[in-house]
Amino acid sequence: MFSWSTIVENLPYLLQATRFTLLVSGLGMGLGLVMGIVLCVARLSPIRWISRIAALYVSFFRGVPLLVQLLLAYYFLPSVGIDIPPLWAAVCSIGLCAAAYIAEILRGALIAVPHGQAEAAAALGMHPFTIWKRILIPQALKISMPSLVNELIMLVKVSSLVSAVGIVELTRMSQSISAATFRPLEIYIAAAAIYLVINLALAGLGQALEKRLDY
Amino acid sequence: MTSENASSVEITALGKYYNSFHALKNINLSIPAGKVTCLIGPSGSGKSTLLRCINFLEEYQEGAVEIDGQVIGLESVGGRKMSARRLREMRRSIGMVFQQFNLWPHMTAQQNVAEALVQVQGLSKAEAARKAAAALQKVGLGDKTESFPNRLSGGQQQRVAIARAVAMEPKLMLFDEPTSALDPELVGEVLTVIKDLASEGMTMVIVTHEMGFAAHVADQVAFLEAGELVSCAPPAEIFRNPSDARIKAFLETYHARNQF
Ligand SMILES: Nc1ncnc2c1ncn2[C@@H]1O[C@H](COP(=O)(O)OP(=O)(O)OP(=O)(O)O)[C@@H](O)[C@H]1O
Ligand SMILES: [Mg+2]
C-alpha cells in the first residue's frame, strides 16, 4: 500500500534539506559563473603562460570526478591547517568544478561572436577590459544561456554528492528517512518530485530570461 | 596642414606583410586635412589593408602612417610599438565605419552611440544619451533611438554606425566600403549622409566601389593595384583621363559591369 501519510509527515524534513540542495547548487553556480568568466578570459589571453594555466585548470577540474574533488577538499584543507566548515568546502568544490565547464561553454560562445564586434570598439579607443565587459561577455552570456541553464540543472542534481562530506541535503535526508520509516518508495518518489519541480522551475526561468535577453 | 577639427595624414614608404605575403608595397600618400580621399582598385588590391593601417587596426612593418605629424602605432618611424594607452588616445579622434556595420546587437541604436561616449570620453550617462540622440537625429534616425540593430534596415544600421563614429567628434573618418553590404535601393541614403559630413570639412578616407560617388565627392582619388599605389590624383583626371593602363582597364571592367 502506497502511504501518502508517510510523505506528508516527512515533507517538512525533506523541504528543510532541500534548502541545502538549493544553497550548495545556487552558490556553486554563482561562484562558477564568476570564476568561469575569469577563466575563459584567461584561456583566451594572448599571454601564453596565463592561457596555459587556465587550460590546466580546466583539464584538472573536468578530468577528476567531483566526488573525489569533494573528498580531497574535505580532507586536504584541514590537513594544511585551513579550517573551513564542510558547507563552504562543498560550495567551493562545486563552484570550482562548475567554473571549468562554464569557461568552456563561454569560450565556445565567444568564438561565435564576430571579430568585428571587438574591432569596432577598439577603433573607438575602448580599453580591452571594457570591450570584454561591455561588448563580448554580454553577447557570450546570451548565446550560451541555454547551456548555462543546463549546467545549473546539472549542479542541482550533482549537489547530492555533497552528502559525502556530511551535509544533509535532499538525497541524504531521503536516505535517512527511508531507513527510519522503512518506506523508501514513497520517500524517493517525493524526493524525485522535488528535484523535478526545482529543475522545471529553473528551465522555465531560463526560458523567460532568454526571451528577456532577446534583441 | 593641421586645422582645428580635421587631421591630415601622411603615409610614407608604408610596407605591410601578412606573414610572407607583401600586401602593401612602398605606399606614399598625402591626405590633406578637411579633404575627401577615395581609395579605389580591384578586389584584393589592398584598399582595406591600407585603410586599416591608418588607425593601426593592422600593424605595418615598414615606413609610417603619421596623423598630424604623430606616427600611429609606433613610438617613432621604424621604432618600437607604442603603448596601448597611447594608441587608444590616438584612436579617439579617428572614426571608422565598416562594411558590415559591426553594431553591437545587444544595445539599442542610442546605446550603441552612447557607449564610447561614456566608456571612452567619460561623459555622464545623461549627457551621453543626449549627445547620442542628437547624432542619430543628424543621420535621420531621430525616431529609431530605442530600436535594436536587427530591427533596422541595412541602410539604417549603417547610419547608426556612422552616428556612433561621428558622435566622438573625430578629426578623421575612415570608411571601408560603407555601402557594399547594402541593397541597391538603400545605398543612396547612406551616401547622402557621408556627403553631408564631407561638406562639414572633416578629413575622410573612403574605400568605395561607387565610382559615381567617388567622382562626385572626392577631392582626390587613389588607385591601388596588387598592393601598390598606382596613382593619386583629382577625380577628373583619374576618371576622364587616366594616365595608367591599369586604371583604364579597371574602369572599363567597372563600366562594362554596370552597363545594364
Ligand atoms: N588577415 C589576412 N591574412 C592574410 N592575408 C590577408 C589578410 N587580410 C587581407 N589579406 C590579403 O591581402 C590582400 C589585400 O586585401 P584587402 O582586404 O586589403 O583587399 P581590398 O582591396 O580591400 O579588397 P576588397 O575590394 O575585396 O575588399 C589580399 O590579397 C588578401 O587576400
Ligand atoms: Mg576591402
Short mmCIF file of C-alpha atoms and ligand atoms in Angstrom, two decimals:
data_model
loop_
_atom_site.label_atom_id
_atom_site.label_comp_id
_atom_site.label_asym_id
_atom_site.label_seq_id
_atom_site.Cartn_x
_atom_site.Cartn_y
_atom_site.Cartn_z
CA MET A 1 0.00 0.00 0.00
CA PHE A 2 1.30 3.36 -1.03
CA SER A 3 1.39 5.54 2.05
CA TRP A 4 0.62 9.16 1.34
CA SER A 5 0.79 9.94 5.03
CA THR A 6 4.48 9.00 5.14
CA ILE A 7 5.14 11.63 2.53
CA VAL A 8 3.01 14.26 4.23
CA GLU A 9 4.59 13.61 7.62
CA ASN A 10 8.13 13.78 6.33
CA LEU A 11 7.71 16.54 3.82
CA PRO A 12 8.88 19.25 6.24
CA TYR A 13 12.18 17.39 6.75
CA LEU A 14 12.65 16.90 3.05
CA LEU A 15 11.99 20.56 2.37
CA GLN A 16 14.35 21.53 5.17
CA ALA A 17 17.10 19.51 3.47
CA THR A 18 16.14 20.91 0.08
CA ARG A 19 17.35 24.27 1.32
CA PHE A 20 20.89 22.88 1.37
CA THR A 21 20.48 21.43 -2.09
CA LEU A 22 19.49 24.87 -3.32
CA LEU A 23 22.15 26.65 -1.30
CA VAL A 24 25.01 24.46 -2.50
CA SER A 25 23.96 24.45 -6.13
CA GLY A 26 22.96 28.13 -6.18
CA LEU A 27 26.14 29.43 -4.55
CA GLY A 28 28.16 26.92 -6.55
CA MET A 29 26.67 28.29 -9.74
CA GLY A 30 27.34 31.89 -8.66
CA LEU A 31 30.96 31.11 -7.88
CA GLY A 32 31.26 29.01 -11.03
CA LEU A 33 29.95 31.83 -13.19
CA VAL A 34 32.34 34.45 -11.82
CA MET A 35 35.31 32.07 -11.88
CA GLY A 36 34.22 30.73 -15.27
CA ILE A 37 34.27 34.21 -16.83
CA VAL A 38 37.70 34.93 -15.42
CA LEU A 39 38.97 31.54 -16.52
CA CYS A 40 37.56 31.93 -20.02
CA VAL A 41 39.18 35.34 -20.48
CA ALA A 42 42.44 33.88 -19.18
CA ARG A 43 42.12 30.93 -21.55
CA LEU A 44 41.82 33.33 -24.49
CA SER A 45 44.63 35.58 -23.29
CA PRO A 46 47.37 36.26 -25.81
CA ILE A 47 49.87 35.80 -22.98
CA ARG A 48 50.91 32.17 -23.26
CA TRP A 49 51.50 31.22 -19.63
CA ILE A 50 48.18 32.68 -18.50
CA SER A 51 46.26 30.70 -21.08
CA ARG A 52 48.27 27.56 -20.24
CA ILE A 53 47.39 27.81 -16.56
CA ALA A 54 43.73 28.26 -17.42
CA ALA A 55 43.86 25.24 -19.73
CA LEU A 56 45.48 23.16 -16.99
CA TYR A 57 42.80 24.22 -14.54
CA VAL A 58 40.08 23.16 -16.95
CA SER A 59 41.74 19.79 -17.58
CA PHE A 60 42.05 19.06 -13.89
CA PHE A 61 38.57 20.04 -12.81
CA ARG A 62 36.93 18.31 -15.74
CA GLY A 63 39.12 15.25 -15.52
CA VAL A 64 38.74 14.37 -11.83
CA PRO A 65 35.34 13.18 -10.56
CA LEU A 66 33.57 15.76 -8.44
CA LEU A 67 33.18 13.27 -5.60
CA VAL A 68 36.94 12.87 -5.45
CA GLN A 69 37.38 16.63 -5.54
CA LEU A 70 34.94 17.00 -2.66
CA LEU A 71 36.74 14.42 -0.57
CA LEU A 72 40.07 15.99 -1.39
CA ALA A 73 38.82 19.39 -0.26
CA TYR A 74 37.28 17.85 2.84
CA TYR A 75 40.42 16.00 3.94
CA PHE A 76 43.12 18.08 2.35
CA LEU A 77 42.23 21.58 3.51
CA PRO A 78 42.19 20.77 7.27
CA SER A 79 45.44 18.84 6.87
CA VAL A 80 47.16 22.03 5.76
CA GLY A 81 45.54 23.97 8.57
CA ILE A 82 42.71 25.54 6.59
CA ASP A 83 39.65 25.04 8.69
CA ILE A 84 36.51 25.87 6.80
CA PRO A 85 33.05 24.45 7.54
CA PRO A 86 32.08 21.49 5.30
CA LEU A 87 29.29 23.54 3.74
CA TRP A 88 31.75 26.08 2.37
CA ALA A 89 34.17 23.41 1.28
CA ALA A 90 31.30 21.86 -0.65
CA VAL A 91 30.22 25.15 -2.23
CA CYS A 92 33.78 25.86 -3.27
CA SER A 93 34.30 22.40 -4.74
CA ILE A 94 31.10 22.59 -6.73
CA GLY A 95 31.84 26.17 -7.83
CA LEU A 96 35.44 25.49 -8.86
CA CYS A 97 34.38 22.47 -10.83
CA ALA A 98 31.45 24.27 -12.48
CA ALA A 99 33.84 27.08 -13.42
CA ALA A 100 35.79 24.71 -15.66
CA TYR A 101 32.67 23.72 -17.58
CA ILE A 102 31.30 27.26 -17.70
CA ALA A 103 34.60 28.59 -19.01
CA GLU A 104 34.41 26.14 -21.89
CA ILE A 105 30.77 26.97 -22.57
CA LEU A 106 31.62 30.68 -22.70
CA ARG A 107 34.69 30.09 -24.83
CA GLY A 108 32.56 28.37 -27.42
CA ALA A 109 30.09 31.24 -27.35
CA LEU A 110 32.84 33.87 -27.65
CA ILE A 111 34.17 32.21 -30.76
CA ALA A 112 30.69 32.72 -32.23
CA VAL A 113 30.87 36.50 -31.63
CA PRO A 114 32.13 38.09 -34.87
CA HIS A 115 35.58 39.64 -34.73
CA GLY A 116 34.18 42.95 -35.98
CA GLN A 117 32.39 43.44 -32.65
CA ALA A 118 35.60 43.96 -30.71
CA GLU A 119 37.23 45.71 -33.64
CA ALA A 120 34.55 48.41 -33.76
CA ALA A 121 35.10 49.02 -30.05
CA ALA A 122 38.88 49.08 -30.36
CA ALA A 123 38.63 51.56 -33.23
CA LEU A 124 36.75 53.90 -30.88
CA GLY A 125 39.62 53.74 -28.41
CA MET A 126 37.95 51.43 -25.91
CA HIS A 127 40.06 49.69 -23.29
CA PRO A 128 40.33 45.89 -23.70
CA PHE A 129 38.81 45.37 -20.25
CA THR A 130 35.80 47.48 -21.24
CA ILE A 131 35.48 45.57 -24.51
CA TRP A 132 35.29 42.30 -22.60
CA LYS A 133 32.88 43.64 -20.04
CA ARG A 134 30.51 45.61 -22.24
CA ILE A 135 30.71 44.03 -25.68
CA LEU A 136 31.95 40.45 -25.63
CA ILE A 137 30.82 38.86 -22.37
CA PRO A 138 27.21 40.09 -22.55
CA GLN A 139 26.91 38.58 -26.02
CA ALA A 140 28.61 35.36 -24.98
CA LEU A 141 26.29 35.03 -21.97
CA LYS A 142 23.27 35.39 -24.19
CA ILE A 143 24.49 32.89 -26.75
CA SER A 144 25.31 30.38 -24.03
CA MET A 145 22.20 30.92 -21.90
CA PRO A 146 20.65 27.53 -22.77
CA SER A 147 23.90 25.72 -21.90
CA LEU A 148 24.28 27.70 -18.68
CA VAL A 149 20.77 26.80 -17.54
CA ASN A 150 21.61 23.21 -18.38
CA GLU A 151 24.75 23.48 -16.25
CA LEU A 152 22.73 24.85 -13.32
CA ILE A 153 20.29 21.94 -13.59
CA MET A 154 23.25 19.56 -13.60
CA LEU A 155 24.53 21.22 -10.44
CA VAL A 156 21.22 20.76 -8.63
CA LYS A 157 21.41 17.04 -9.36
CA VAL A 158 25.12 16.75 -8.68
CA SER A 159 24.72 18.52 -5.34
CA SER A 160 23.58 15.17 -3.90
CA LEU A 161 27.29 14.27 -3.85
CA VAL A 162 27.99 16.71 -1.04
CA SER A 163 26.34 14.31 1.37
CA ALA A 164 29.72 12.56 1.22
CA VAL A 165 31.19 15.32 3.34
CA GLY A 166 28.37 15.21 5.84
CA ILE A 167 25.93 17.77 4.51
CA VAL A 168 22.38 16.60 4.83
CA GLU A 169 20.80 17.71 1.62
CA LEU A 170 17.75 16.28 -0.08
CA THR A 171 19.19 12.93 -1.15
CA ARG A 172 20.93 12.26 2.15
CA MET A 173 17.82 13.19 4.09
CA SER A 174 15.74 10.85 1.94
CA GLN A 175 18.11 8.00 2.74
CA SER A 176 17.85 8.64 6.47
CA ILE A 177 14.09 8.89 6.48
CA SER A 178 13.75 5.78 4.32
CA ALA A 179 15.86 3.84 6.74
CA ALA A 180 13.87 5.07 9.71
CA THR A 181 10.39 4.58 8.22
CA PHE A 182 11.01 1.53 6.01
CA ARG A 183 9.17 3.46 3.27
CA PRO A 184 11.86 4.09 0.65
CA LEU A 185 9.45 4.08 -2.31
CA GLU A 186 7.30 6.91 -1.00
CA ILE A 187 10.26 8.97 0.20
CA TYR A 188 12.27 8.63 -3.00
CA ILE A 189 9.23 9.44 -5.11
CA ALA A 190 8.79 12.59 -3.04
CA ALA A 191 12.49 13.46 -3.44
CA ALA A 192 12.30 12.88 -7.18
CA ALA A 193 9.27 15.15 -7.38
CA ILE A 194 11.08 17.90 -5.50
CA TYR A 195 14.11 17.68 -7.81
CA LEU A 196 11.81 17.71 -10.80
CA VAL A 197 9.90 20.78 -9.59
CA ILE A 198 13.12 22.68 -8.95
CA ASN A 199 14.56 21.87 -12.34
CA LEU A 200 11.36 22.56 -14.23
CA ALA A 201 11.23 25.93 -12.50
CA LEU A 202 14.84 26.62 -13.49
CA ALA A 203 14.19 25.63 -17.09
CA GLY A 204 11.18 27.96 -17.16
CA LEU A 205 13.19 30.75 -15.59
CA GLY A 206 15.91 30.20 -18.17
CA GLN A 207 13.40 30.47 -20.99
CA ALA A 208 11.97 33.68 -19.56
CA LEU A 209 15.49 35.07 -19.24
CA GLU A 210 16.31 34.09 -22.82
CA LYS A 211 13.22 35.95 -24.01
CA ARG A 212 14.16 38.99 -21.99
CA LEU A 213 17.68 38.97 -23.39
CA ASP A 214 16.35 38.63 -26.92
CA TYR A 215 17.06 41.59 -29.11
CA MET B 1 48.17 71.45 -42.71
CA THR B 2 46.58 70.85 -39.33
CA SER B 3 43.31 72.57 -38.82
CA GLU B 4 41.33 72.75 -35.61
CA ASN B 5 38.96 69.86 -36.19
CA ALA B 6 40.43 67.99 -39.13
CA SER B 7 43.56 65.87 -39.21
CA SER B 8 46.00 65.42 -42.03
CA VAL B 9 47.55 62.04 -42.72
CA GLU B 10 50.97 61.42 -44.20
CA ILE B 11 51.79 57.92 -45.36
CA THR B 12 55.44 57.33 -46.17
CA ALA B 13 57.13 54.23 -47.57
CA LEU B 14 54.46 52.08 -45.96
CA GLY B 15 55.01 48.34 -46.20
CA LYS B 16 52.70 45.66 -44.84
CA TYR B 17 53.13 41.89 -44.80
CA TYR B 18 50.73 39.11 -43.91
CA ASN B 19 53.40 36.60 -42.97
CA SER B 20 55.37 36.35 -46.21
CA PHE B 21 52.65 37.93 -48.38
CA HIS B 22 53.52 41.51 -49.33
CA ALA B 23 50.10 43.21 -49.08
CA LEU B 24 51.23 46.86 -49.29
CA LYS B 25 54.34 47.92 -51.14
CA ASN B 26 56.04 51.23 -50.51
CA ILE B 27 52.90 53.34 -50.30
CA ASN B 28 53.36 57.12 -50.27
CA LEU B 29 50.21 59.14 -49.90
CA SER B 30 49.29 62.56 -48.51
CA ILE B 31 45.81 63.01 -47.17
CA PRO B 32 45.21 66.72 -46.63
CA ALA B 33 43.13 68.00 -43.75
CA GLY B 34 39.48 68.63 -44.46
CA LYS B 35 39.57 66.82 -47.79
CA VAL B 36 37.93 63.63 -49.05
CA THR B 37 40.22 60.92 -50.36
CA CYS B 38 38.67 57.90 -52.07
CA LEU B 39 40.55 54.63 -52.39
CA ILE B 40 39.62 52.53 -55.40
CA GLY B 41 41.04 49.47 -57.06
CA PRO B 42 40.33 45.83 -57.81
CA SER B 43 39.35 43.33 -55.16
CA GLY B 44 42.35 42.20 -53.15
CA SER B 45 44.45 45.19 -54.14
CA GLY B 46 44.95 46.24 -50.51
CA LYS B 47 42.42 49.05 -50.05
CA SER B 48 41.06 47.76 -46.75
CA THR B 49 44.52 46.91 -45.54
CA LEU B 50 45.74 50.45 -46.25
CA LEU B 51 42.70 51.98 -44.57
CA ARG B 52 43.16 49.77 -41.51
CA CYS B 53 46.82 50.73 -41.23
CA ILE B 54 45.70 54.34 -40.75
CA ASN B 55 44.17 53.55 -37.34
CA PHE B 56 46.60 50.69 -36.75
CA LEU B 57 43.92 48.00 -36.74
CA GLU B 58 46.53 46.38 -38.96
CA GLU B 59 50.13 46.56 -37.86
CA TYR B 60 52.59 47.57 -40.55
CA GLN B 61 56.24 46.57 -40.85
CA GLU B 62 57.81 49.33 -42.93
CA GLY B 63 57.54 53.09 -43.17
CA ALA B 64 54.95 55.02 -41.23
CA VAL B 65 51.50 56.50 -41.04
CA GLU B 66 51.59 59.91 -39.42
CA ILE B 67 48.50 61.69 -38.20
CA ASP B 68 49.08 65.39 -37.65
CA GLY B 69 52.77 64.61 -37.54
CA GLN B 70 52.40 61.81 -34.96
CA VAL B 71 53.34 58.29 -36.00
CA ILE B 72 50.49 55.93 -35.16
CA GLY B 73 51.23 52.54 -33.64
CA LEU B 74 54.96 53.04 -33.28
CA GLU B 75 56.95 55.21 -30.93
CA SER B 76 58.76 56.66 -33.94
CA VAL B 77 59.35 55.78 -37.60
CA GLY B 78 60.78 52.26 -37.58
CA GLY B 79 60.65 52.26 -33.78
CA ARG B 80 59.07 50.03 -31.16
CA LYS B 81 55.31 49.60 -30.83
CA MET B 82 53.71 52.48 -28.97
CA SER B 83 51.93 51.83 -25.68
CA ALA B 84 48.38 50.53 -25.90
CA ARG B 85 47.26 53.52 -23.91
CA ARG B 86 48.77 56.00 -26.31
CA LEU B 87 47.27 54.14 -29.27
CA ARG B 88 43.83 54.33 -27.67
CA GLU B 89 44.27 58.06 -27.24
CA MET B 90 45.12 58.48 -30.89
CA ARG B 91 42.19 56.33 -31.96
CA ARG B 92 39.76 58.53 -30.07
CA SER B 93 39.98 61.14 -32.79
CA ILE B 94 39.72 58.65 -35.67
CA GLY B 95 36.27 57.33 -36.55
CA MET B 96 35.78 54.15 -38.54
CA VAL B 97 32.82 52.75 -40.43
CA PHE B 98 32.86 49.11 -41.54
CA GLN B 99 31.32 47.30 -44.46
CA GLN B 100 29.41 45.01 -42.09
CA PHE B 101 28.37 47.89 -39.77
CA ASN B 102 29.58 45.99 -36.68
CA LEU B 103 26.87 47.44 -34.49
CA TRP B 104 26.57 45.82 -31.08
CA PRO B 105 23.40 43.72 -31.30
CA HIS B 106 22.66 43.78 -27.56
CA MET B 107 22.35 47.55 -27.43
CA THR B 108 19.74 49.89 -28.88
CA ALA B 109 20.73 52.41 -31.53
CA GLN B 110 21.13 55.06 -28.87
CA GLN B 111 23.14 52.79 -26.57
CA ASN B 112 25.43 51.90 -29.47
CA VAL B 113 26.20 55.57 -29.98
CA ALA B 114 26.40 56.46 -26.29
CA GLU B 115 28.64 53.56 -25.25
CA ALA B 116 32.00 55.02 -26.22
CA LEU B 117 30.96 58.48 -25.08
CA VAL B 118 30.61 57.04 -21.58
CA GLN B 119 33.38 54.43 -21.61
CA VAL B 120 35.99 56.34 -23.57
CA GLN B 121 35.21 60.01 -23.21
CA GLY B 122 33.91 59.68 -19.67
CA LEU B 123 30.67 61.58 -20.20
CA SER B 124 27.82 61.07 -17.75
CA LYS B 125 25.11 58.68 -18.92
CA ALA B 126 22.62 61.50 -19.31
CA GLU B 127 24.98 63.69 -21.28
CA ALA B 128 25.98 60.75 -23.50
CA ALA B 129 22.34 59.86 -24.14
CA ARG B 130 21.62 63.43 -25.14
CA LYS B 131 24.56 63.55 -27.50
CA ALA B 132 23.70 60.14 -28.94
CA ALA B 133 20.14 61.24 -29.64
CA ALA B 134 21.45 64.34 -31.39
CA ALA B 135 23.87 62.29 -33.50
CA LEU B 136 21.07 59.92 -34.53
CA GLN B 137 18.86 62.88 -35.35
CA LYS B 138 21.60 64.14 -37.61
CA VAL B 139 21.67 60.95 -39.68
CA GLY B 140 17.89 60.97 -39.93
CA LEU B 141 17.18 58.36 -37.28
CA GLY B 142 15.71 60.53 -34.55
CA ASP B 143 12.74 58.16 -34.31
CA LYS B 144 14.81 54.96 -34.05
CA THR B 145 16.76 55.64 -30.88
CA GLU B 146 15.19 52.72 -28.99
CA SER B 147 15.43 50.19 -31.82
CA PHE B 148 17.84 47.27 -31.67
CA PRO B 149 20.06 46.84 -34.73
CA ASN B 150 18.28 43.74 -36.01
CA ARG B 151 15.05 45.72 -36.23
CA LEU B 152 16.68 48.23 -38.59
CA SER B 153 17.29 48.04 -42.33
CA GLY B 154 20.87 47.78 -43.57
CA GLY B 155 20.88 51.44 -44.53
CA GLN B 156 19.61 52.46 -41.11
CA GLN B 157 22.17 50.23 -39.39
CA GLN B 158 24.97 51.81 -41.36
CA ARG B 159 23.69 55.28 -40.46
CA VAL B 160 23.71 54.28 -36.77
CA ALA B 161 27.30 53.12 -37.25
CA ILE B 162 28.17 56.48 -38.79
CA ALA B 163 26.47 58.29 -35.91
CA ARG B 164 28.44 56.13 -33.45
CA ALA B 165 31.70 57.26 -35.02
CA VAL B 166 30.72 60.88 -35.57
CA ALA B 167 29.41 61.39 -32.03
CA MET B 168 33.02 61.09 -30.83
CA GLU B 169 33.80 64.22 -32.84
CA PRO B 170 36.68 62.64 -34.74
CA LYS B 171 39.08 64.67 -36.81
CA LEU B 172 39.41 61.88 -39.34
CA MET B 173 36.84 59.41 -40.63
CA LEU B 174 37.67 56.11 -42.29
CA PHE B 175 35.03 54.30 -44.33
CA ASP B 176 35.60 50.76 -45.61
CA GLU B 177 33.09 50.12 -48.38
CA PRO B 178 30.23 51.56 -46.34
CA THR B 179 27.58 50.66 -48.92
CA SER B 180 28.81 47.33 -50.28
CA ALA B 181 26.65 45.25 -47.96
CA LEU B 182 23.51 47.21 -48.77
CA ASP B 183 20.65 46.52 -51.13
CA PRO B 184 20.90 48.92 -54.08
CA GLU B 185 17.88 50.97 -53.02
CA LEU B 186 19.48 51.69 -49.62
CA VAL B 187 22.83 52.89 -50.92
CA GLY B 188 21.62 56.42 -51.60
CA GLU B 189 20.57 57.26 -48.04
CA VAL B 190 23.99 56.30 -46.68
CA LEU B 191 25.93 58.14 -49.38
CA THR B 192 23.84 61.25 -48.70
CA VAL B 193 24.82 61.16 -45.03
CA ILE B 194 28.50 60.76 -45.94
CA LYS B 195 28.27 63.61 -48.44
CA ASP B 196 26.76 65.88 -45.77
CA LEU B 197 29.58 65.03 -43.40
CA ALA B 198 32.14 65.76 -46.10
CA SER B 199 30.71 69.22 -46.58
CA GLU B 200 31.40 69.93 -42.90
CA GLY B 201 35.11 69.79 -43.53
CA MET B 202 36.06 66.57 -41.76
CA THR B 203 39.01 64.67 -43.25
CA MET B 204 37.71 61.50 -44.83
CA VAL B 205 39.22 58.41 -46.38
CA ILE B 206 36.67 56.28 -48.19
CA VAL B 207 37.22 52.87 -49.74
CA THR B 208 34.48 52.51 -52.30
CA HIS B 209 33.31 50.70 -55.40
CA GLU B 210 30.81 53.50 -56.15
CA MET B 211 32.70 55.32 -58.88
CA GLY B 212 29.95 57.89 -59.41
CA PHE B 213 30.07 58.79 -55.75
CA ALA B 214 33.87 58.98 -55.75
CA ALA B 215 33.85 61.22 -58.83
CA HIS B 216 31.32 63.46 -57.18
CA VAL B 217 32.58 63.80 -53.61
CA ALA B 218 36.33 63.11 -53.68
CA ASP B 219 38.99 65.78 -53.72
CA GLN B 220 41.49 63.13 -54.69
CA VAL B 221 41.24 59.52 -55.77
CA ALA B 222 43.93 56.97 -55.05
CA PHE B 223 44.07 53.86 -57.21
CA LEU B 224 45.64 50.71 -55.81
CA GLU B 225 46.55 47.52 -57.54
CA ALA B 226 48.34 44.47 -56.17
CA GLY B 227 49.46 46.35 -53.08
CA GLU B 228 50.88 49.29 -55.00
CA LEU B 229 49.61 52.83 -55.18
CA VAL B 230 49.41 53.35 -58.92
CA SER B 231 48.21 56.93 -58.88
CA CYS B 232 46.66 59.57 -56.67
CA ALA B 233 45.04 62.47 -58.49
CA PRO B 234 41.90 64.60 -58.67
CA PRO B 235 38.82 62.58 -59.73
CA ALA B 236 38.57 64.33 -63.10
CA GLU B 237 42.00 63.08 -64.00
CA ILE B 238 41.52 59.53 -62.78
CA PHE B 239 38.08 59.03 -64.29
CA ARG B 240 38.31 61.02 -67.53
CA ASN B 241 41.93 60.95 -68.38
CA PRO B 242 43.65 58.06 -66.61
CA SER B 243 47.36 58.10 -67.17
CA ASP B 244 47.94 54.44 -66.39
CA ALA B 245 46.75 51.49 -68.43
CA ARG B 246 45.86 49.60 -65.24
CA ILE B 247 43.38 52.30 -64.24
CA LYS B 248 41.88 52.31 -67.73
CA ALA B 249 41.43 48.55 -67.63
CA PHE B 250 39.85 48.71 -64.17
CA LEU B 251 37.38 51.42 -65.17
CA GLU B 252 36.47 49.59 -68.37
CA THR B 253 35.58 46.45 -66.43
CA TYR B 254 33.64 48.58 -63.97
CA HIS B 255 31.64 50.28 -66.73
CA ALA B 256 31.04 47.03 -68.55
CA ARG B 257 29.69 45.52 -65.34
CA ASN B 258 27.40 48.46 -64.63
CA GLN B 259 26.03 48.93 -68.12
CA PHE B 260 22.67 47.29 -67.77
N1 LIG C 1 44.33 38.71 -42.36
C1 LIG C 1 44.92 38.45 -43.55
N2 LIG C 1 45.80 37.43 -43.66
C2 LIG C 1 46.38 37.15 -44.84
N3 LIG C 1 46.16 37.82 -45.96
C3 LIG C 1 45.29 38.83 -45.94
C4 LIG C 1 44.63 39.20 -44.73
N4 LIG C 1 43.80 40.23 -44.99
C5 LIG C 1 43.97 40.51 -46.29
N5 LIG C 1 44.85 39.68 -46.86
C6 LIG C 1 45.30 39.70 -48.28
O1 LIG C 1 45.80 40.98 -48.57
C7 LIG C 1 45.38 41.41 -49.83
C8 LIG C 1 44.67 42.73 -49.72
O2 LIG C 1 43.47 42.56 -49.02
P1 LIG C 1 42.44 43.72 -48.78
O3 LIG C 1 41.35 43.17 -47.91
O4 LIG C 1 43.15 44.91 -48.28
O5 LIG C 1 41.89 43.98 -50.25
P2 LIG C 1 40.78 45.01 -50.73
O6 LIG C 1 41.40 45.87 -51.75
O7 LIG C 1 40.14 45.65 -49.58
O8 LIG C 1 39.75 44.04 -51.46
P3 LIG C 1 38.14 44.08 -51.48
O9 LIG C 1 37.76 45.09 -52.52
O10 LIG C 1 37.77 42.69 -51.91
O11 LIG C 1 37.67 44.43 -50.13
C9 LIG C 1 44.50 40.31 -50.41
O12 LIG C 1 45.27 39.55 -51.30
C10 LIG C 1 44.11 39.49 -49.21
O13 LIG C 1 43.97 38.15 -49.58
MG MG C 2 38.24 45.54 -48.64
#
